[in-house]
PDB file of C-alpha atoms in Angstrom:
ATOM      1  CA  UNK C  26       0.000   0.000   0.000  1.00 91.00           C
ATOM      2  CA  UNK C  27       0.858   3.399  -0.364  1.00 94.00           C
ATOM      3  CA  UNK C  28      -0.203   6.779   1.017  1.00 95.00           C
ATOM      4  CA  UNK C  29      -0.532  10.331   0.015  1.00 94.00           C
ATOM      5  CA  UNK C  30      -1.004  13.622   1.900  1.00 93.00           C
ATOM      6  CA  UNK C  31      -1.964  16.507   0.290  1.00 91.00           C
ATOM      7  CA  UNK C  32      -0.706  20.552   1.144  1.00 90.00           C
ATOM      8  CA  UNK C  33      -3.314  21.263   2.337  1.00 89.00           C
ATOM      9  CA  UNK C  34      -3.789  18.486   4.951  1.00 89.00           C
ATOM     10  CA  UNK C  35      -0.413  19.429   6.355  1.00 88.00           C
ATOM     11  CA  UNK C  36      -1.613  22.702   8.237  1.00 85.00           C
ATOM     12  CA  UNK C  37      -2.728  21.882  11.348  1.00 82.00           C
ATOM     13  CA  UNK C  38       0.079  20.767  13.918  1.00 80.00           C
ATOM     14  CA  UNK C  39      -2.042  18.917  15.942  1.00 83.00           C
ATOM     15  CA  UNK C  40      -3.488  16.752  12.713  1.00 88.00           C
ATOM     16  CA  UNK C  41      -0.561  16.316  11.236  1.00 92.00           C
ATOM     17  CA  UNK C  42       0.639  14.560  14.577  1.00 92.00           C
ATOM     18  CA  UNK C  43      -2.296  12.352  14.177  1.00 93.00           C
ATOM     19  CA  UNK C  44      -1.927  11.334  10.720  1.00 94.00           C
ATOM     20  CA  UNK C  45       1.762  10.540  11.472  1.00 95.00           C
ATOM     21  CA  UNK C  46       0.836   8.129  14.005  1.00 95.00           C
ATOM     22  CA  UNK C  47      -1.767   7.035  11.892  1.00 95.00           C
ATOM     23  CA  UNK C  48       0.793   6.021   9.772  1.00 95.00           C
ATOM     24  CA  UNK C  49       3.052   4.978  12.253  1.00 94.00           C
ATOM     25  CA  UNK C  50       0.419   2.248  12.923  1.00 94.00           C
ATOM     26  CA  UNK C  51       0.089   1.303   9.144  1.00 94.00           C
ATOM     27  CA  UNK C  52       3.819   1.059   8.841  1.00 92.00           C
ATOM     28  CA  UNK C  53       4.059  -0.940  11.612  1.00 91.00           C
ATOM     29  CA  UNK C  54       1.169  -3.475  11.732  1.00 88.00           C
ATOM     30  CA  UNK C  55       1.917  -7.095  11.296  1.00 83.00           C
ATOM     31  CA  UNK C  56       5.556  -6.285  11.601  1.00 78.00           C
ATOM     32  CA  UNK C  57       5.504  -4.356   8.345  1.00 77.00           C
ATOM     33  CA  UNK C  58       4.636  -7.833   6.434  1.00 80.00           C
ATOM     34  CA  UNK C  59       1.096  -7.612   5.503  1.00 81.00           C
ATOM     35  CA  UNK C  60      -0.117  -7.422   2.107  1.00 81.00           C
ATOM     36  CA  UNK C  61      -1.702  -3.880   3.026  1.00 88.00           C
ATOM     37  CA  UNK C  62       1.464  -2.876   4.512  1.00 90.00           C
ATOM     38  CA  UNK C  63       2.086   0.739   4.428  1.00 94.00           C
ATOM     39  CA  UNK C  64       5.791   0.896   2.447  1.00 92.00           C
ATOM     40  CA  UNK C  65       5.814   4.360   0.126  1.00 95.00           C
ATOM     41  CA  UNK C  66       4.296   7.685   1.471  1.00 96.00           C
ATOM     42  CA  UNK C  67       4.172  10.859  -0.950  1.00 95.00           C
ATOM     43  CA  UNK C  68       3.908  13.990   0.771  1.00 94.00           C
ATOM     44  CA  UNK C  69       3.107  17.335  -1.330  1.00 92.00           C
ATOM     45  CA  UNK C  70       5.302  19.965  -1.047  1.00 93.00           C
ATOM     46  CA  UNK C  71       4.270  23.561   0.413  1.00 91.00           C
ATOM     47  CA  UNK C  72       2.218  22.931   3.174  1.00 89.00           C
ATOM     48  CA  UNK C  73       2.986  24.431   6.784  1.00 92.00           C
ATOM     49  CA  UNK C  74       4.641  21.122   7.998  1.00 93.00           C
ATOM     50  CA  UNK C  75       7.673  20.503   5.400  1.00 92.00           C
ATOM     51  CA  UNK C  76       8.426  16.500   4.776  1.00 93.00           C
ATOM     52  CA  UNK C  77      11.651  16.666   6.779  1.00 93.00           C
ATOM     53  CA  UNK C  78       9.237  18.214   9.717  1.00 94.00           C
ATOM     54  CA  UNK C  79       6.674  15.483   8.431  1.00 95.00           C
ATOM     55  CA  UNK C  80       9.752  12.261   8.646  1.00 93.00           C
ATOM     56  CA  UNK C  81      10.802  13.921  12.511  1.00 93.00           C
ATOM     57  CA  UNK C  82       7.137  13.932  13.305  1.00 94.00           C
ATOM     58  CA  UNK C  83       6.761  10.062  12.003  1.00 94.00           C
ATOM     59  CA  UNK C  84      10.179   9.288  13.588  1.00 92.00           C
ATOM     60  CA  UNK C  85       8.434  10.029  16.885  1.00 93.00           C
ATOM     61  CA  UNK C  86       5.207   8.519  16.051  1.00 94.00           C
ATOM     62  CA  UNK C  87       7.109   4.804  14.997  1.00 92.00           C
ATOM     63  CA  UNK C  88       9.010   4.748  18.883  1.00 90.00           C
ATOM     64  CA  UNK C  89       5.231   5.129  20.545  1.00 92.00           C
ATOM     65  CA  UNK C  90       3.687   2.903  18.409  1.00 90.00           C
ATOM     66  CA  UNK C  91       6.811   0.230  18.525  1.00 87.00           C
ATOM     67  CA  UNK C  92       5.633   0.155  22.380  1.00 84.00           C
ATOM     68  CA  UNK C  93       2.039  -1.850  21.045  1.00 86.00           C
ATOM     69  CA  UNK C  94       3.930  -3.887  18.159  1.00 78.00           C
ATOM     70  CA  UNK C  95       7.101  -4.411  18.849  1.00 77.00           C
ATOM     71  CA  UNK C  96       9.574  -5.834  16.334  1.00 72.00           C
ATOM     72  CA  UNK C  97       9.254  -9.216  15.373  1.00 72.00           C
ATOM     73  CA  UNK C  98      13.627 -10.449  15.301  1.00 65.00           C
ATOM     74  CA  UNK C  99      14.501 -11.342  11.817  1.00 62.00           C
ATOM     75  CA  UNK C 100      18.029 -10.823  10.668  1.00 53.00           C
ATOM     76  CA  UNK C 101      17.912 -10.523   7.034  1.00 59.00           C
ATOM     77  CA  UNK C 102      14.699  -7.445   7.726  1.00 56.00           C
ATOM     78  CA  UNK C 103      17.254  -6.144  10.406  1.00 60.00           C
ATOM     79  CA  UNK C 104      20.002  -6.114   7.858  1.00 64.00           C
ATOM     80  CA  UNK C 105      18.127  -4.997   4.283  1.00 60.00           C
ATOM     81  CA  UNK C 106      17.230  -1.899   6.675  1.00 56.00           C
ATOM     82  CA  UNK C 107      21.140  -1.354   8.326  1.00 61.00           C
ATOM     83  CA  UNK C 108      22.386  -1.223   4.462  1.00 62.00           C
ATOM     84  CA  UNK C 109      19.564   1.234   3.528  1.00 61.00           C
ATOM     85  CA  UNK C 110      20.309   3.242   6.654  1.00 61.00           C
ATOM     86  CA  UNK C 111      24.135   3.360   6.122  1.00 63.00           C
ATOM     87  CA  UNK C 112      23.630   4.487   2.108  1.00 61.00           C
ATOM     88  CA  UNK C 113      21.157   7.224   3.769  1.00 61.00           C
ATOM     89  CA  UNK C 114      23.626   8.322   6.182  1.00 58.00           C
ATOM     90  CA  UNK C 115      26.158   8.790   3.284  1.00 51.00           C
ATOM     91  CA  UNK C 116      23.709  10.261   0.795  1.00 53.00           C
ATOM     92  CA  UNK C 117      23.040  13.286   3.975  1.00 49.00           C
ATOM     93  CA  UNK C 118      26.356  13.249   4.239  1.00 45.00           C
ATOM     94  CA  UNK C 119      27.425  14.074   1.214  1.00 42.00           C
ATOM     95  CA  UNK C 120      24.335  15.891  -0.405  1.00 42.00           C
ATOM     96  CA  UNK C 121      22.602  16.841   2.845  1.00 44.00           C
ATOM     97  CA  UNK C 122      19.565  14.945   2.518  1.00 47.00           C
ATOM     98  CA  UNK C 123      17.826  14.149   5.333  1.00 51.00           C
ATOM     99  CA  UNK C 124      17.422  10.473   7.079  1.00 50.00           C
ATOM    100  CA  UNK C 125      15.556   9.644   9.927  1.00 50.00           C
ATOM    101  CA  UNK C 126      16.623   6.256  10.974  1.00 48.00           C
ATOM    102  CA  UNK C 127      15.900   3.889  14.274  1.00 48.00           C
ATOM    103  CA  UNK C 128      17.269   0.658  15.312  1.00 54.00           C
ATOM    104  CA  UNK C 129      14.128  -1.471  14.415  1.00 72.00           C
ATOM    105  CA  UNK C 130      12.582   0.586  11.516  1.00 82.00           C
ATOM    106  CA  UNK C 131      13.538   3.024   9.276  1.00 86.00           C
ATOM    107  CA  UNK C 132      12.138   6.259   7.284  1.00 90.00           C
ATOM    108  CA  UNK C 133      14.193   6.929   3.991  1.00 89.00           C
ATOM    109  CA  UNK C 134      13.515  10.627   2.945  1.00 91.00           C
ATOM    110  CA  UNK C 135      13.790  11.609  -0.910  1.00 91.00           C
ATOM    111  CA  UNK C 136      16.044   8.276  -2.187  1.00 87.00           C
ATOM    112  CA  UNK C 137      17.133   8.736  -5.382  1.00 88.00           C
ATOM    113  CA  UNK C 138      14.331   8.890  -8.054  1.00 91.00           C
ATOM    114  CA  UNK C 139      16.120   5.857  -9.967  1.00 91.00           C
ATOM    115  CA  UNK C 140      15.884   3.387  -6.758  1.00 88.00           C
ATOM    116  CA  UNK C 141      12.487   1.458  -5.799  1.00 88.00           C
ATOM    117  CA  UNK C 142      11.202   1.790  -2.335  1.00 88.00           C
ATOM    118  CA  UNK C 143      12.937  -0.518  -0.201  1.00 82.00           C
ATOM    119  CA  UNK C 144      10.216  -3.095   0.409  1.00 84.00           C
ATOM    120  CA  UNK C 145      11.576  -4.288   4.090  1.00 82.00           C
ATOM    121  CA  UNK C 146       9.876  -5.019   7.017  1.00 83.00           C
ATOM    122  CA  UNK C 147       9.158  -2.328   8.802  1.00 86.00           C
ATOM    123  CA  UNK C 148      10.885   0.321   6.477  1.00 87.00           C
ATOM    124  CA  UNK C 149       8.870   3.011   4.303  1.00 92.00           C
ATOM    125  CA  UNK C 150       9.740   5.097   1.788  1.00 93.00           C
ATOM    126  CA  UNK C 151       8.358   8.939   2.151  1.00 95.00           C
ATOM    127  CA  UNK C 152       8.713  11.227  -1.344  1.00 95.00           C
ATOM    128  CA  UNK C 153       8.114  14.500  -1.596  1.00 95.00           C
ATOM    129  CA  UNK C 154       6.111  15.857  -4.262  1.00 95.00           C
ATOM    130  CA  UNK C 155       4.879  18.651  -6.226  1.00 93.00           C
ATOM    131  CA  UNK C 156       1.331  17.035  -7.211  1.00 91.00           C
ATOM    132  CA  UNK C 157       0.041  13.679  -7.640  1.00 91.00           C
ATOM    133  CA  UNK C 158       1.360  13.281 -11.181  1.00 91.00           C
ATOM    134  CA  UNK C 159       4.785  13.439  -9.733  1.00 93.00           C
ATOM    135  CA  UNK C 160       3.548  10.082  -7.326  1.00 93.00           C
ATOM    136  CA  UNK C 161       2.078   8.783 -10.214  1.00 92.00           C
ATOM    137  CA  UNK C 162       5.085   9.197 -12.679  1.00 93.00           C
ATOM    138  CA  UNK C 163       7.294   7.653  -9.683  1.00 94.00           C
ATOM    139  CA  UNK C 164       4.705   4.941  -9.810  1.00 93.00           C
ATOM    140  CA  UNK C 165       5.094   3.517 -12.957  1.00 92.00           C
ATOM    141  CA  UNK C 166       8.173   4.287 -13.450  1.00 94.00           C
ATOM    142  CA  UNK C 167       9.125   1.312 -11.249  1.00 94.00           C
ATOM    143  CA  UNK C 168       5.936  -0.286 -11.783  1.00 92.00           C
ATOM    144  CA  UNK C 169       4.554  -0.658  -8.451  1.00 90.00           C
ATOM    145  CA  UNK C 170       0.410  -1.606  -8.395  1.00 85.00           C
ATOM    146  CA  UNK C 171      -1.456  -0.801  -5.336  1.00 87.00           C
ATOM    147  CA  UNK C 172      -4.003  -2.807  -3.371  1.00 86.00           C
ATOM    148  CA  UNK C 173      -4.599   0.226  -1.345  1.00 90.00           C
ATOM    149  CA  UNK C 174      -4.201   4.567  -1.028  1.00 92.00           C
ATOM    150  CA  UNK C 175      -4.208   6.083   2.423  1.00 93.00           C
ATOM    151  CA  UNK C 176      -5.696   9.396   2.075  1.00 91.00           C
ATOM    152  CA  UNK C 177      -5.586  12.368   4.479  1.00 87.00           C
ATOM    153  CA  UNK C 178      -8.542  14.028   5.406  1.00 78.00           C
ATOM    154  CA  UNK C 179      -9.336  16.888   2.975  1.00 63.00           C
ATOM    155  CA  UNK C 180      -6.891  15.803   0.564  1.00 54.00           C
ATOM    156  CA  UNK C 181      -8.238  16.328  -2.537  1.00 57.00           C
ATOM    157  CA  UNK C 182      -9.820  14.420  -5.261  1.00 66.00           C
ATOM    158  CA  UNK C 183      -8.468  10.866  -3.434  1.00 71.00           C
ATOM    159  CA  UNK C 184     -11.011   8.765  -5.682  1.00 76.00           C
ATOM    160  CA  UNK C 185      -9.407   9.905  -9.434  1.00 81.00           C
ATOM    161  CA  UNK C 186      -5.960   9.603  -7.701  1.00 82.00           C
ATOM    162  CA  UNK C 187      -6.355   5.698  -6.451  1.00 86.00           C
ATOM    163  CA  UNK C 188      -7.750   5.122  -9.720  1.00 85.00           C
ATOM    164  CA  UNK C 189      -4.310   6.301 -11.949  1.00 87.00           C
ATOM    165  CA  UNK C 190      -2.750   4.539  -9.489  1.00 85.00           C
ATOM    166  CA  UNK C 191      -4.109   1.361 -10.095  1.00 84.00           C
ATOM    167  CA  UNK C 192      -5.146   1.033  -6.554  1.00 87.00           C
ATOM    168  CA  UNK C 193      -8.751  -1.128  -5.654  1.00 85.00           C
ATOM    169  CA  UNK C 194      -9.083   0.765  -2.225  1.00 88.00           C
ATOM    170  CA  UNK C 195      -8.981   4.036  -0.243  1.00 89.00           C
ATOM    171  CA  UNK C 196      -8.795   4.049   3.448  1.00 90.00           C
ATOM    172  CA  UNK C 197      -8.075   7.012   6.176  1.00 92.00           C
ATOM    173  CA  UNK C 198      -5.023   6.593   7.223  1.00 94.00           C
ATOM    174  CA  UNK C 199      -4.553   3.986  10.324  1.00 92.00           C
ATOM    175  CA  UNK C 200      -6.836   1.687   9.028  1.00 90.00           C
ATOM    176  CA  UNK C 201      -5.123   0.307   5.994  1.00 89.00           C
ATOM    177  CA  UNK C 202      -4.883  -3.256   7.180  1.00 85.00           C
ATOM    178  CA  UNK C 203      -8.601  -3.783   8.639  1.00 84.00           C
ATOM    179  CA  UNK C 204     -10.678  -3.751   5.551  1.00 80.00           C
ATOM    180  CA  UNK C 205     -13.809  -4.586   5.983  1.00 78.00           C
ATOM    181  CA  UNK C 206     -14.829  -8.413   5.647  1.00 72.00           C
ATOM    182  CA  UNK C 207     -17.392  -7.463   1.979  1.00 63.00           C
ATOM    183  CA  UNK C 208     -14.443  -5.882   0.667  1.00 67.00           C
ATOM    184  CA  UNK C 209     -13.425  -6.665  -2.942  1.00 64.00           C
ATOM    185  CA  UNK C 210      -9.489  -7.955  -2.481  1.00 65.00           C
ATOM    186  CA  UNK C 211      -7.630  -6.838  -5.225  1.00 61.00           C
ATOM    187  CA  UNK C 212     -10.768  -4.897  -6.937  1.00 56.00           C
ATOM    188  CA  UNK C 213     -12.164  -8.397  -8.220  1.00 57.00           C
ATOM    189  CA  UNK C 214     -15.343 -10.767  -7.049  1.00 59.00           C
ATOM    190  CA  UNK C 215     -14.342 -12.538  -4.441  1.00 62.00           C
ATOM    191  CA  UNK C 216     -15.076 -16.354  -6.556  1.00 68.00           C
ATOM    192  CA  UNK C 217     -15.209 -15.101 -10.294  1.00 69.00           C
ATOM    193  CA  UNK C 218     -11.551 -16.358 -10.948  1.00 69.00           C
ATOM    194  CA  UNK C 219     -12.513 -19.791 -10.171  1.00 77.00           C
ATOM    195  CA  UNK C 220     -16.295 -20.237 -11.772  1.00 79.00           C
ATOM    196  CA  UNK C 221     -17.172 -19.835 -15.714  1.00 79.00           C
ATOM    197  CA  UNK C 222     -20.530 -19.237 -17.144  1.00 77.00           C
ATOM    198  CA  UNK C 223     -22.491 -20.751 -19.875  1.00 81.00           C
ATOM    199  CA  UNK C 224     -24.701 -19.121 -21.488  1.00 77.00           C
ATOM    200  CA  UNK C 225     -27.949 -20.970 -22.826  1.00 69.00           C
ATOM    201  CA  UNK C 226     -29.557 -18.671 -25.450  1.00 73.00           C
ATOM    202  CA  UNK C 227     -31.620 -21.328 -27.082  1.00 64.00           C
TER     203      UNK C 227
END
């Protein structure tokens, strides 16, 4: 799954501290291993909270929810996430890009546009953006298809944007991994793959 906040949902303080641990809880669900997992956030540009303000806020938000679900010890998640954090630390090194990293997750600010999002557990992906056809450019170029689009409250036309994504579902933020039980998985009937009609027109 991925997410997207709009400018205009990133003016109040107090939401914006809300939809990071909303997202916080998405990340970390399920140890980051679900198939609803939230791995790839986009975050427009221009709104009072800035994404490196956004990734500090989230940064926060990931050590109070790690307190509820705590990390689940696997060594090759551990390490996939210590060589992403050590190429971050180098990138902000050397072209002062920001990385917010902790021992048992990790937030990767603005990788390069050429690299996927690092599909570990417990590891997301946040890119800034100018408007969803930057998201949706980033999209296909590494042809990534969603299940499901967190949207922020007041964020915009969130229907025609899940919809050039590819996704099947939007959800608020913090509830990406309890869909409800009629839900269509994958935007299909839940049996139609495995029946065929006949069709008697005599």
């Amino acid at each position: 799954s991925a997410g997207y906040i709009a400018a205009e949902a990133l003016e109040r303080d107090r939401a914006v501290a809300a939809l990071a641990q909303d997202a916080a809880r998405d990340m970390l669900l399920y140890d980051g291993e679900g198939c609803l997992s939230l791995h790839l956030l986009f975050l427009e540009r221009g709104g009072n909270v800035s994404p490196e303000a956004f990734c500090a806020l989230l940064r926060r938000a990931i050590e109070a929810v790690e307190v509820r679900f705590p990390a689940v010890p696997r060594v090759e998640g551990a390490a996939r996430r210590a060589l992403a954090r050590d190429l971050a630390t180098f990138r902000t090194t050397v072209a002062d890009r920001d990385v917010a990293a902790e021992a048992s997750s990790l937030v990767l600010l603005d990788a390069p546009l050429e690299e996927a999002p690092l599909f570990a557990p417990r590891a997301i992906n946040v890119r800034s953006v100018g408007a969803p056809p930057d998201a949706l450019e980033y999209l296909r170029r590494h042809r990534i298809s969603l299940e499901s689009l967190a949207v922020a409250p007041g964020g915009g036309a969130a229907r025609d944007l899940a919809a050039a994504m590819g996704a099947a579902r939007i959800a608020p933020f913090g509830s990406l991994q309890t869909p409800r039980l009629g839900n269509l998985h994958g935007g299909r009937p839940r049996i139609a793959e495995f029946v065929r009609w006949i069709v008697d027109e005599t």
